[in-house]
CSV table of C-alpha atoms and ligand atoms in Angstrom, one decimal:
chain,number,residue,atom,x,y,z
A,23,MET,CA,113.1,20.9,-11.5
A,24,SER,CA,116.2,19.2,-13.0
A,25,ALA,CA,118.7,20.6,-15.5
A,26,THR,CA,117.1,18.5,-18.2
A,27,ASP,CA,113.7,20.2,-17.9
A,28,PRO,CA,112.8,22.2,-21.0
A,29,LEU,CA,113.6,25.9,-20.6
A,30,LEU,CA,110.4,27.5,-19.6
A,31,LEU,CA,110.5,30.9,-21.3
A,32,VAL,CA,107.6,33.2,-22.2
A,33,PRO,CA,107.6,34.9,-24.7
A,34,ALA,CA,109.4,32.1,-26.6
A,35,PRO,CA,112.8,33.4,-27.9
A,36,LEU,CA,113.8,33.1,-31.6
A,37,SER,CA,116.5,30.6,-30.7
A,38,VAL,CA,117.4,28.7,-27.6
A,39,ARG,CA,120.3,26.3,-27.5
A,40,PRO,CA,120.9,24.4,-24.2
A,41,LEU,CA,124.7,23.8,-23.7
A,42,GLU,CA,126.4,20.7,-22.3
A,43,GLY,CA,128.0,21.4,-19.0
A,44,SER,CA,127.2,22.5,-15.5
A,45,PRO,CA,124.7,25.3,-14.7
A,46,PHE,CA,125.8,28.6,-13.4
A,47,VAL,CA,125.5,28.8,-9.6
A,48,LEU,CA,124.7,32.2,-8.1
A,49,GLY,CA,127.3,32.6,-5.5
A,50,PRO,CA,127.5,34.9,-2.4
A,51,ASP,CA,129.7,37.5,-4.1
A,52,LEU,CA,127.5,37.6,-7.3
A,53,ARG,CA,127.7,41.0,-9.0
A,54,VAL,CA,126.7,42.8,-12.1
A,55,VAL,CA,129.5,44.1,-14.3
A,56,VAL,CA,128.7,46.7,-17.0
A,57,GLY,CA,130.5,48.9,-19.5
A,58,ASP,CA,130.6,52.6,-18.5
A,59,THR,CA,128.0,54.1,-20.8
A,60,PRO,CA,124.8,55.5,-19.1
A,61,GLU,CA,122.8,52.9,-21.0
A,62,GLU,CA,124.8,50.0,-19.6
A,63,ILE,CA,124.8,51.5,-16.1
A,64,GLY,CA,121.0,52.0,-16.3
A,65,ALA,CA,120.5,48.4,-17.4
A,66,GLY,CA,122.9,47.2,-14.7
A,67,VAL,CA,121.0,49.0,-12.0
A,68,LEU,CA,117.8,47.4,-13.0
A,69,ALA,CA,119.5,44.0,-13.4
A,70,ALA,CA,121.0,44.2,-9.9
A,71,GLU,CA,117.6,45.1,-8.5
A,72,VAL,CA,115.7,42.4,-10.3
A,73,ILE,CA,118.2,39.5,-9.6
A,74,GLY,CA,119.0,40.8,-6.1
A,75,ALA,CA,115.3,40.6,-5.2
A,76,LEU,CA,115.1,37.0,-6.5
A,77,VAL,CA,118.1,35.9,-4.4
A,78,ASP,CA,117.2,38.0,-1.5
A,79,THR,CA,120.6,39.8,-1.4
A,80,PRO,CA,121.5,43.2,-2.7
A,81,LEU,CA,123.8,42.8,-5.6
A,82,GLY,CA,126.9,44.9,-6.3
A,83,LEU,CA,127.3,46.8,-9.6
A,84,GLN,CA,130.7,47.3,-11.0
A,85,THR,CA,131.8,49.1,-14.2
A,86,GLY,CA,134.7,48.3,-16.4
A,87,ASP,CA,136.1,45.5,-18.6
A,88,ASP,CA,137.0,43.1,-15.9
A,89,PRO,CA,136.1,39.6,-17.1
A,90,ALA,CA,135.2,38.7,-13.6
A,91,PRO,CA,134.2,35.1,-13.3
A,92,GLY,CA,131.0,34.3,-11.5
A,93,ALA,CA,129.4,37.6,-12.6
A,94,VAL,CA,126.5,38.8,-14.7
A,95,HIS,CA,128.0,40.9,-17.5
A,96,LEU,CA,125.9,43.4,-19.5
A,97,ARG,CA,127.5,45.0,-22.5
A,98,LEU,CA,126.5,47.0,-25.6
A,99,ALA,CA,127.7,45.2,-28.8
A,100,ASP,CA,126.5,46.0,-32.3
A,101,ASP,CA,127.0,42.4,-33.5
A,102,ALA,CA,124.9,40.9,-30.7
A,103,GLY,CA,121.6,39.1,-31.3
A,104,PRO,CA,120.1,37.7,-34.5
A,105,LEU,CA,121.9,40.0,-37.1
A,106,ASP,CA,119.0,40.1,-39.5
A,107,ALA,CA,116.7,41.6,-36.9
A,108,ASP,CA,116.3,45.3,-36.2
A,109,PRO,CA,119.0,46.4,-33.7
A,110,THR,CA,116.6,48.2,-31.4
A,111,GLU,CA,115.6,45.3,-29.2
A,112,ARG,CA,117.6,42.2,-30.2
A,113,TYR,CA,120.0,40.5,-27.7
A,114,SER,CA,122.1,37.5,-26.9
A,115,LEU,CA,122.3,35.7,-23.6
A,116,THR,CA,125.0,33.2,-22.8
A,117,VAL,CA,125.1,31.2,-19.6
A,118,THR,CA,127.9,28.9,-18.7
A,119,ALA,CA,129.3,27.6,-15.4
A,120,ASP,CA,131.7,30.6,-15.4
A,121,GLY,CA,129.1,33.3,-15.6
A,122,VAL,CA,126.4,35.1,-17.5
A,123,GLU,CA,126.8,37.5,-20.5
A,124,VAL,CA,124.1,39.6,-22.0
A,125,LEU,CA,125.0,41.5,-25.2
A,126,ALA,CA,122.8,43.8,-27.2
A,127,PRO,CA,123.2,46.7,-29.6
A,128,ARG,CA,121.0,48.9,-27.5
A,129,ALA,CA,120.0,49.2,-23.8
A,130,ALA,CA,116.4,47.8,-24.5
A,131,GLY,CA,118.0,44.6,-25.6
A,132,LEU,CA,120.1,44.4,-22.5
A,133,LEU,CA,116.9,44.6,-20.4
A,134,HIS,CA,115.2,41.9,-22.5
A,135,GLY,CA,118.3,39.7,-21.8
A,136,VAL,CA,117.9,40.3,-18.1
A,137,ALA,CA,114.1,39.4,-18.3
A,138,THR,CA,115.1,36.1,-20.0
A,139,LEU,CA,117.7,35.4,-17.4
A,140,ARG,CA,115.1,36.1,-14.6
A,141,GLN,CA,112.9,33.3,-16.0
A,142,LEU,CA,115.8,30.9,-16.1
A,143,LEU,CA,116.8,31.3,-12.4
A,144,ARG,CA,116.0,28.1,-10.6
A,145,PRO,CA,115.8,28.1,-6.8
A,146,GLY,CA,117.4,24.9,-5.5
A,147,PRO,CA,116.6,22.8,-2.4
A,148,ASP,CA,119.0,24.5,0.0
A,149,GLY,CA,118.5,28.1,-1.0
A,150,GLU,CA,121.0,27.8,-3.9
A,151,VAL,CA,120.0,29.4,-7.1
A,152,THR,CA,121.2,28.1,-10.5
A,153,VAL,CA,120.8,28.9,-14.1
A,154,PRO,CA,121.1,26.2,-16.8
A,155,ALA,CA,123.8,26.6,-19.4
A,156,VAL,CA,122.3,28.0,-22.5
A,157,VAL,CA,122.7,30.4,-25.5
A,158,VAL,CA,119.7,32.5,-26.5
A,159,HIS,CA,119.5,34.8,-29.6
A,160,ASP,CA,116.3,36.8,-29.6
A,161,ALA,CA,114.4,39.7,-31.1
A,162,PRO,CA,110.7,40.7,-31.3
A,163,ARG,CA,108.2,40.1,-34.0
A,164,TYR,CA,106.5,43.5,-33.5
A,165,GLU,CA,107.8,46.9,-32.5
A,166,TRP,CA,104.6,47.7,-30.5
A,167,ARG,CA,103.8,45.3,-27.7
A,168,GLY,CA,101.4,47.2,-25.4
A,169,LEU,CA,99.0,47.2,-22.6
A,170,SER,CA,96.2,49.7,-22.4
A,171,LEU,CA,95.1,50.4,-18.8
A,172,ASP,CA,91.9,52.2,-17.9
A,173,VAL,CA,92.7,54.3,-14.8
A,174,VAL,CA,89.4,56.2,-15.1
A,175,ARG,CA,86.6,53.6,-14.3
A,176,HIS,CA,88.7,52.8,-11.3
A,177,PHE,CA,91.8,54.8,-10.4
A,178,PHE,CA,95.2,53.2,-9.9
A,179,THR,CA,98.0,55.0,-8.0
A,180,VAL,CA,101.6,55.7,-9.2
A,181,ASP,CA,102.8,52.7,-7.1
A,182,GLN,CA,100.1,50.4,-8.6
A,183,VAL,CA,100.9,51.5,-12.1
A,184,THR,CA,104.6,50.9,-11.3
A,185,ALA,CA,103.8,47.3,-10.3
A,186,VAL,CA,102.1,46.8,-13.6
A,187,LEU,CA,105.2,48.2,-15.4
A,188,GLY,CA,107.3,45.6,-13.5
A,189,LEU,CA,105.1,42.8,-14.8
A,190,MET,CA,105.1,44.3,-18.3
A,191,SER,CA,108.9,44.3,-18.5
A,192,GLU,CA,109.1,40.7,-17.3
A,193,LEU,CA,107.0,39.9,-20.4
A,194,LYS,CA,109.0,42.2,-22.7
A,195,LEU,CA,106.1,44.5,-23.3
A,196,ASN,CA,107.2,48.0,-24.3
A,197,VAL,CA,104.1,50.3,-24.5
A,198,LEU,CA,101.9,51.4,-21.6
A,199,HIS,CA,98.8,53.2,-22.9
A,200,LEU,CA,97.0,55.1,-20.2
A,201,HIS,CA,93.3,55.8,-20.7
A,202,LEU,CA,93.3,59.1,-18.7
A,203,SER,CA,89.8,60.6,-19.3
A,204,ASP,CA,86.3,59.3,-19.7
A,205,ASP,CA,82.8,59.9,-18.5
A,206,GLN,CA,83.5,58.8,-15.0
A,207,GLY,CA,86.6,61.0,-14.2
A,208,TRP,CA,89.6,63.1,-15.3
A,209,ARG,CA,92.9,61.6,-14.2
A,210,LEU,CA,95.7,64.0,-15.2
A,211,ASP,CA,96.1,67.5,-13.9
A,212,VAL,CA,96.9,69.7,-16.9
A,213,PRO,CA,98.2,73.3,-16.5
A,214,SER,CA,95.8,75.0,-19.0
A,215,ARG,CA,92.6,73.6,-17.4
A,216,PRO,CA,93.2,73.0,-13.6
A,217,GLU,CA,89.4,72.8,-13.3
A,218,LEU,CA,89.4,69.3,-14.9
A,219,ALA,CA,91.4,67.7,-12.1
A,220,ALA,CA,89.9,69.9,-9.4
A,221,ARG,CA,86.3,69.2,-10.3
A,222,SER,CA,86.3,65.9,-12.0
A,223,SER,CA,88.9,63.6,-10.5
A,224,GLY,CA,87.0,62.6,-7.3
A,225,THR,CA,84.6,60.1,-9.0
A,226,GLU,CA,84.8,56.6,-10.4
A,227,VAL,CA,82.5,53.7,-11.2
A,228,GLY,CA,80.6,52.6,-8.2
A,229,GLY,CA,81.0,55.8,-6.2
A,230,GLY,CA,84.6,55.3,-5.0
A,231,PRO,CA,87.0,58.2,-4.3
A,232,GLY,CA,88.7,58.3,-7.7
A,233,GLY,CA,92.0,60.2,-7.9
A,234,CYS,CA,94.3,61.8,-10.4
A,235,TYR,CA,98.0,62.2,-11.3
A,236,SER,CA,99.7,65.6,-10.7
A,237,ALA,CA,102.3,66.6,-13.3
A,238,ASP,CA,104.9,65.2,-11.0
A,239,ASP,CA,103.1,61.9,-10.5
A,240,PHE,CA,102.8,61.5,-14.3
A,241,ALA,CA,106.5,62.3,-14.7
A,242,GLN,CA,107.2,59.6,-12.2
A,243,ILE,CA,105.2,57.0,-14.2
A,244,VAL,CA,107.0,58.1,-17.4
A,245,ALA,CA,110.4,57.8,-15.6
A,246,HIS,CA,109.6,54.3,-14.2
A,247,ALA,CA,108.5,53.3,-17.6
A,248,ALA,CA,111.6,54.8,-19.3
A,249,ALA,CA,113.9,52.9,-16.9
A,250,ARG,CA,112.3,49.7,-18.3
A,251,HIS,CA,112.3,51.0,-21.9
A,252,ILE,CA,108.6,51.2,-21.9
A,253,THR,CA,106.9,54.1,-23.8
A,254,VAL,CA,103.9,55.8,-22.2
A,255,VAL,CA,101.1,56.7,-24.6
A,256,PRO,CA,98.6,59.0,-22.9
A,257,GLU,CA,95.0,59.0,-24.1
A,258,ILE,CA,92.6,61.9,-23.8
A,259,ASP,CA,89.4,60.5,-25.2
A,260,VAL,CA,87.5,62.9,-27.5
A,261,PRO,CA,85.0,63.8,-28.9
A,262,GLY,CA,82.9,61.2,-26.9
A,263,HIS,CA,83.5,59.8,-23.4
A,264,VAL,CA,83.7,63.4,-22.1
A,265,ASN,CA,81.2,63.7,-19.3
A,266,ALA,CA,83.9,64.4,-16.7
A,267,ALA,CA,85.3,67.3,-18.9
A,268,LEU,CA,81.8,68.7,-19.5
A,269,HIS,CA,81.1,68.6,-15.7
A,270,ALA,CA,84.3,70.5,-15.0
A,271,LEU,CA,84.0,72.9,-17.9
A,272,PRO,CA,80.4,73.7,-18.6
A,273,GLU,CA,81.4,76.2,-21.3
A,274,LEU,CA,81.9,73.0,-23.4
A,275,THR,CA,78.2,72.3,-23.4
A,276,PRO,CA,75.7,74.0,-25.8
A,277,ASP,CA,73.6,75.4,-22.9
A,278,GLY,CA,76.5,76.2,-20.6
A,279,VAL,CA,75.1,73.9,-17.9
A,280,ALA,CA,77.4,71.4,-16.2
A,281,PRO,CA,76.0,67.8,-16.4
A,282,PRO,CA,76.2,65.9,-13.1
A,283,PRO,CA,79.1,63.6,-12.4
A,284,TYR,CA,78.6,60.0,-13.8
A,285,THR,CA,79.6,56.8,-12.0
A,286,GLY,CA,77.7,54.2,-14.1
A,287,THR,CA,79.0,52.1,-16.9
A,288,GLU,CA,77.0,53.1,-20.0
A,289,VAL,CA,78.9,54.4,-23.0
A,290,GLY,CA,78.2,56.7,-25.9
A,291,PHE,CA,76.0,59.4,-24.2
A,292,SER,CA,78.4,62.4,-23.9
A,293,ARG,CA,80.1,64.4,-26.6
A,294,LEU,CA,81.9,67.6,-27.5
A,295,HIS,CA,80.4,70.1,-30.0
A,296,ARG,CA,82.2,71.7,-32.9
A,297,ASP,CA,79.9,74.7,-32.8
A,298,VAL,CA,80.5,75.5,-29.1
A,299,PRO,CA,83.1,78.3,-29.1
A,300,ALA,CA,85.2,76.9,-26.2
A,301,THR,CA,85.7,73.5,-28.0
A,302,ARG,CA,88.6,74.3,-30.3
A,303,ALA,CA,90.8,76.0,-27.5
A,304,PHE,CA,90.0,73.0,-25.2
A,305,LEU,CA,91.4,70.6,-27.8
A,306,GLN,CA,94.3,72.7,-28.6
A,307,ASP,CA,95.3,73.5,-24.9
A,308,VAL,CA,94.6,70.1,-23.3
A,309,LEU,CA,96.1,68.0,-26.1
A,310,GLY,CA,99.0,70.4,-26.2
A,311,ASP,CA,99.6,70.1,-22.5
A,312,VAL,CA,99.5,66.3,-22.6
A,313,ALA,CA,101.9,66.3,-25.5
A,314,ALA,CA,104.3,68.6,-23.7
A,315,MET,CA,104.2,66.3,-20.6
A,316,THR,CA,105.0,63.2,-22.7
A,317,PRO,CA,108.5,62.5,-24.0
A,318,GLY,CA,107.2,59.6,-26.2
A,319,PRO,CA,106.3,60.1,-29.8
A,320,TYR,CA,102.6,59.2,-29.5
A,321,LEU,CA,99.4,60.9,-28.4
A,322,HIS,CA,96.1,58.9,-28.2
A,323,ILE,CA,93.0,60.9,-29.0
A,324,GLY,CA,90.4,58.2,-28.3
A,325,GLY,CA,87.7,58.7,-30.9
A,326,ASP,CA,85.6,55.7,-29.9
A,327,GLU,CA,81.9,55.2,-29.5
A,328,VAL,CA,80.7,58.6,-30.5
A,329,LEU,CA,77.2,57.4,-31.1
A,330,THR,CA,75.4,60.7,-31.6
A,331,MET,CA,77.4,62.8,-34.0
A,332,ALA,CA,77.1,63.3,-37.8
A,333,PRO,CA,80.1,61.8,-39.7
A,334,GLU,CA,81.2,65.2,-41.0
A,335,GLU,CA,81.5,66.7,-37.5
A,336,TYR,CA,83.3,63.6,-36.3
A,337,ARG,CA,85.8,64.0,-39.1
A,338,TRP,CA,86.4,67.6,-38.1
A,339,PHE,CA,87.3,66.4,-34.6
A,340,VAL,CA,89.8,63.9,-35.8
A,341,ARG,CA,91.3,66.4,-38.2
A,342,THR,CA,91.6,69.0,-35.5
A,343,ALA,CA,93.1,66.6,-33.0
A,344,GLN,CA,95.6,65.3,-35.7
A,345,ASP,CA,96.6,68.9,-36.4
A,346,VAL,CA,97.2,69.7,-32.7
A,347,ALA,CA,99.2,66.5,-32.3
A,348,ARG,CA,101.3,67.1,-35.4
A,349,ALA,CA,102.1,70.7,-34.3
A,350,ALA,CA,103.3,69.2,-31.0
A,351,GLY,CA,105.5,66.8,-32.8
A,352,LYS,CA,103.4,63.7,-32.0
A,353,THR,CA,102.0,60.9,-34.0
A,354,VAL,CA,98.3,60.3,-33.4
A,355,VAL,CA,96.8,57.0,-32.2
A,356,GLY,CA,93.1,56.6,-32.2
A,357,TRP,CA,90.5,53.8,-31.7
A,358,GLN,CA,89.3,52.1,-34.9
A,359,GLU,CA,86.5,54.6,-35.5
A,360,ILE,CA,89.0,57.2,-36.7
A,361,ALA,CA,89.5,55.0,-39.8
A,362,LEU,CA,86.2,56.5,-40.9
A,363,ALA,CA,87.8,60.0,-40.9
A,364,ASP,CA,90.8,61.3,-42.9
A,365,VAL,CA,93.7,59.6,-41.2
A,366,GLU,CA,97.2,60.8,-42.1
A,367,PRO,CA,100.0,58.5,-43.2
A,368,GLY,CA,101.7,57.2,-40.0
A,369,THR,CA,98.6,57.6,-37.8
A,370,VAL,CA,98.0,54.5,-35.7
A,371,VAL,CA,94.5,53.0,-35.9
A,372,GLN,CA,93.7,50.7,-32.9
A,373,PHE,CA,91.4,47.9,-34.0
A,374,TRP,CA,89.2,46.7,-31.1
A,375,ASP,CA,85.7,45.6,-32.2
A,376,PRO,CA,85.8,42.6,-34.5
A,377,ARG,CA,82.2,43.1,-35.4
A,378,ALA,CA,83.1,46.1,-37.6
A,379,ASP,CA,83.3,46.1,-41.4
A,380,PRO,CA,87.0,45.5,-42.2
A,381,GLU,CA,86.9,47.6,-45.4
A,382,PRO,CA,87.7,51.0,-43.8
A,383,PHE,CA,90.8,49.5,-42.1
A,384,ALA,CA,92.1,48.2,-45.4
A,385,ALA,CA,91.5,51.6,-46.9
A,386,ALA,CA,93.3,53.4,-44.0
A,387,ALA,CA,96.2,51.0,-44.3
A,388,ALA,CA,96.3,51.7,-48.1
A,389,ALA,CA,96.5,55.4,-47.2
A,390,GLY,CA,99.5,54.8,-45.0
A,391,ALA,CA,98.0,54.3,-41.6
A,392,ARG,CA,99.4,51.6,-39.3
A,393,LEU,CA,97.1,49.1,-37.5
A,394,LEU,CA,97.5,48.2,-33.9
A,395,MET,CA,95.7,45.0,-33.1
A,396,SER,CA,93.5,44.8,-30.0
A,397,PRO,CA,90.6,42.6,-31.0
A,398,GLY,CA,88.2,42.4,-28.1
A,399,SER,CA,87.6,38.7,-28.5
A,400,ARG,CA,91.3,38.0,-28.0
A,401,VAL,CA,93.0,40.7,-26.0
A,402,TYR,CA,90.3,42.5,-24.0
A,403,LEU,CA,91.5,41.3,-20.6
A,404,ASP,CA,88.5,42.8,-18.9
A,405,MET,CA,86.3,40.1,-20.5
A,406,LYS,CA,85.4,37.2,-18.2
A,407,TYR,CA,87.5,34.0,-18.6
A,408,ASP,CA,84.3,32.0,-18.4
A,409,ALA,CA,80.7,32.1,-17.1
A,410,ASP,CA,81.9,31.7,-13.5
A,411,SER,CA,84.4,34.6,-13.5
A,412,PRO,CA,83.3,36.9,-10.7
A,413,LEU,CA,84.8,40.0,-12.5
A,414,GLY,CA,84.6,41.1,-16.0
A,415,LEU,CA,82.3,41.9,-18.9
A,416,ASP,CA,81.3,39.6,-21.7
A,417,TRP,CA,80.2,41.8,-24.7
A,418,ALA,CA,83.2,40.3,-26.7
A,419,GLY,CA,82.5,36.8,-25.4
A,420,PHE,CA,84.4,34.9,-22.8
A,421,VAL,CA,88.2,35.2,-23.3
A,422,GLU,CA,90.1,32.2,-22.0
A,423,VAL,CA,93.9,31.9,-22.2
A,424,ARG,CA,93.8,30.0,-25.4
A,425,ASP,CA,91.6,32.6,-27.0
A,426,SER,CA,94.3,35.3,-26.2
A,427,TYR,CA,97.0,33.0,-27.6
A,428,ASP,CA,95.7,31.3,-30.7
A,429,TRP,CA,95.6,34.0,-33.4
A,430,ASP,CA,97.8,35.7,-35.9
A,431,PRO,CA,97.8,39.5,-35.7
A,432,ASP,CA,98.9,39.7,-39.4
A,433,ALA,CA,95.7,37.9,-40.4
A,434,ALA,CA,93.4,39.6,-37.9
A,435,ILE,CA,91.8,42.0,-40.5
A,436,PRO,CA,91.0,40.8,-44.0
A,437,GLY,CA,92.5,43.1,-46.5
A,438,VAL,CA,95.1,44.7,-44.2
A,439,PRO,CA,98.6,43.7,-45.3
A,440,ALA,CA,101.1,42.4,-42.7
A,441,ASP,CA,103.5,45.3,-43.2
A,442,ALA,CA,100.8,47.7,-42.0
A,443,VAL,CA,100.5,45.9,-38.6
A,444,VAL,CA,102.6,47.9,-36.1
A,445,GLY,CA,101.9,45.5,-33.2
A,446,VAL,CA,99.5,44.1,-30.6
A,447,GLU,CA,98.1,45.8,-27.5
A,448,ALA,CA,96.1,44.1,-24.7
A,449,ALA,CA,93.4,46.3,-23.0
A,450,VAL,CA,92.1,46.1,-19.5
A,451,TRP,CA,89.0,48.3,-18.9
A,452,THR,CA,88.2,48.6,-15.3
A,453,GLU,CA,84.5,49.0,-14.9
A,454,THR,CA,84.5,45.7,-12.9
A,455,VAL,CA,88.1,45.9,-11.7
A,456,PRO,CA,88.5,48.0,-8.5
A,457,THR,CA,91.7,46.7,-6.9
A,458,LEU,CA,95.3,45.9,-8.0
A,459,GLU,CA,94.7,42.3,-7.0
A,460,ASP,CA,91.7,42.1,-9.2
A,461,LEU,CA,93.7,43.7,-12.0
A,462,PHE,CA,96.4,41.1,-11.8
A,463,VAL,CA,93.8,38.2,-11.8
A,464,MET,CA,92.5,39.7,-15.1
A,465,LEU,CA,96.0,40.1,-16.5
A,466,LEU,CA,97.5,36.8,-15.6
A,467,PRO,CA,97.9,34.4,-17.3
A,468,ARG,CA,96.3,36.1,-20.3
A,469,LEU,CA,98.9,38.9,-20.6
A,470,ALA,CA,101.6,36.3,-20.9
A,471,ALA,CA,99.7,34.8,-23.9
A,472,VAL,CA,99.4,38.3,-25.5
A,473,ALA,CA,103.1,39.0,-24.9
A,474,GLU,CA,104.1,35.9,-26.8
A,475,VAL,CA,101.7,36.7,-29.7
A,476,ALA,CA,103.4,40.1,-29.9
A,477,TRP,CA,107.0,39.0,-29.4
A,478,SER,CA,107.5,35.5,-30.8
A,479,ALA,CA,107.6,34.6,-34.5
A,480,GLN,CA,104.4,32.9,-35.6
A,481,ASP,CA,106.4,29.7,-36.6
A,482,ARG,CA,108.2,29.6,-33.3
A,483,ARG,CA,105.2,29.3,-31.1
A,484,GLY,CA,102.2,27.0,-30.5
A,485,TRP,CA,99.6,26.3,-27.9
A,486,ALA,CA,101.0,23.0,-26.7
A,487,GLY,CA,104.4,24.5,-25.9
A,488,PHE,CA,103.0,27.7,-24.5
A,489,ARG,CA,100.7,25.7,-22.1
A,490,THR,CA,103.8,24.0,-20.6
A,491,ARG,CA,106.0,27.1,-20.5
A,492,VAL,CA,103.4,29.4,-19.0
A,493,ALA,CA,102.9,27.0,-16.1
A,494,GLY,CA,106.6,27.5,-15.4
A,495,LEU,CA,106.0,31.2,-14.7
A,496,ALA,CA,103.5,30.6,-11.9
A,497,ALA,CA,106.1,30.1,-9.2
A,498,GLY,CA,107.7,33.4,-10.1
A,499,TRP,CA,104.3,35.1,-10.0
A,500,ASP,CA,103.8,33.7,-6.5
A,501,ARG,CA,107.2,34.8,-5.4
A,502,ALA,CA,106.5,38.3,-6.7
A,503,GLY,CA,103.1,38.3,-4.9
A,504,TYR,CA,101.1,38.6,-8.2
A,505,PRO,CA,97.6,37.1,-7.9
A,506,TRP,CA,96.6,35.1,-11.0
A,507,TYR,CA,93.8,33.0,-12.4
A,508,PRO,CA,94.5,29.2,-12.4
A,509,SER,CA,92.9,28.7,-15.8
A,510,PRO,CA,91.8,25.0,-16.3
A,511,GLN,CA,93.3,25.1,-19.7
A,512,VAL,CA,96.8,24.9,-18.2
A,513,ASP,CA,98.3,22.2,-15.9
A,514,TRP,CA,99.7,24.4,-13.2
B,9,LIG,C1,84.5,49.5,-25.2
B,9,LIG,S1,87.1,49.6,-26.5
B,9,LIG,C2,85.1,50.7,-24.9
B,9,LIG,C3,85.3,51.1,-23.5
B,9,LIG,C4,84.7,50.1,-22.5
B,9,LIG,C5,85.0,48.7,-23.0
B,9,LIG,C6,84.6,47.6,-22.1
B,9,LIG,C7,86.7,51.1,-26.6
B,9,LIG,C8,87.5,51.8,-27.5
B,9,LIG,N1,85.7,51.5,-25.8
B,9,LIG,O1,84.8,52.4,-23.2
B,9,LIG,O2,85.3,50.3,-21.3
B,9,LIG,O3,84.4,48.5,-24.2
B,9,LIG,O4,85.1,46.4,-22.5
């Protein structure tokens, strides 16, 4: 690649201005220089790690105001980034022959600047790494840019989830939604009901060993995420998708008999019962435990695909779960079906099935709910790319890279106004996805497309440009050891 190549950045920044002049050359005494606040030091540690891994040398970290030439400077500055954007995540990045400067009002912006820098690094012929001279001003379109990961149908360890977090931060995604309970297993050990993990974590689709997170494991995931300014949203799916809970706690069934474990892929057959006495305390204790284990503001209560419950009883579950979450200081997130119940202002409704009647979503938005856009035909990254994909489902159709890219979240549901759209979340269900390698093949390149939909202004992006830029990421994926799908829609 030469210095005149276009700058291959995904997601596309708000503004990119290439500068005349020589590129920055990463020298042998390259170091990261930060201010002395904890936020700057935290961002500096991660920057040193990320850039150091790319140049194969551990980088030094130095605090202070030293305008050291040849260094990567990270500094908090209120007036950095596009000033009309929210300060939470905006940043500026300036690269000249003399060095690199990342400025942002908050630490999250510093990390976004480092993610942009990472994509600009160009390995030269004799091991020299350069960065073209450029000024970037950038800020996201949506505040919620997520990935939902199903760790139930197949279990993924803390290290594997950490690898996914690494990819997410490269793409400036900021919410990891963990689907922690379902028919096939229970994946989080909660103090009030140790039977759940003890009796129902050793199963998964296809008969594999399953697994679960201890409180300490979960805290580690949350900490790895927090270091990257990613919020973890835990999901306990009720009142359907509960076979694993019923198996562990037979008092939740009407006849007190535990159903056998389930390792198939059908949905919609299991449910809680309002009239079973143990039900209310289960909701209260388990949702309360998960809320207490989660520093983030959200608690996902599932709510999807309850195919055998009267609407009135369903509404009771949603109301009760909302009450528990509110008492624990959390905002409720639920799959789109909760729009048919009484959602409170601020509750996040996650749209997933485009076959549904749009009217209840418009009504929920009018009542103050916020809509999170996860249309299956666009961002369900467990769908097959095409008929030849060895992995994946196809109930929402085939989802090629361009399908994930070419849509506008603000226009995704007729009747829902743009200001009710909180953001975009990709979802990867894992019925057909047993390994981390398989998971990455489902995510890449589609997650890059979703990340751009969620980050980049609608008028700053387009398929022709994205096609070129996403091809520029592949070398980095190879260096990082990420398996990916060479979609025929892109000239790799
Ligand atoms: C629907 S999306 C489900 C999941 C499945 C998924 C497979 C949603 C809220 N429920 O239980 O795993 O389809 O694509």
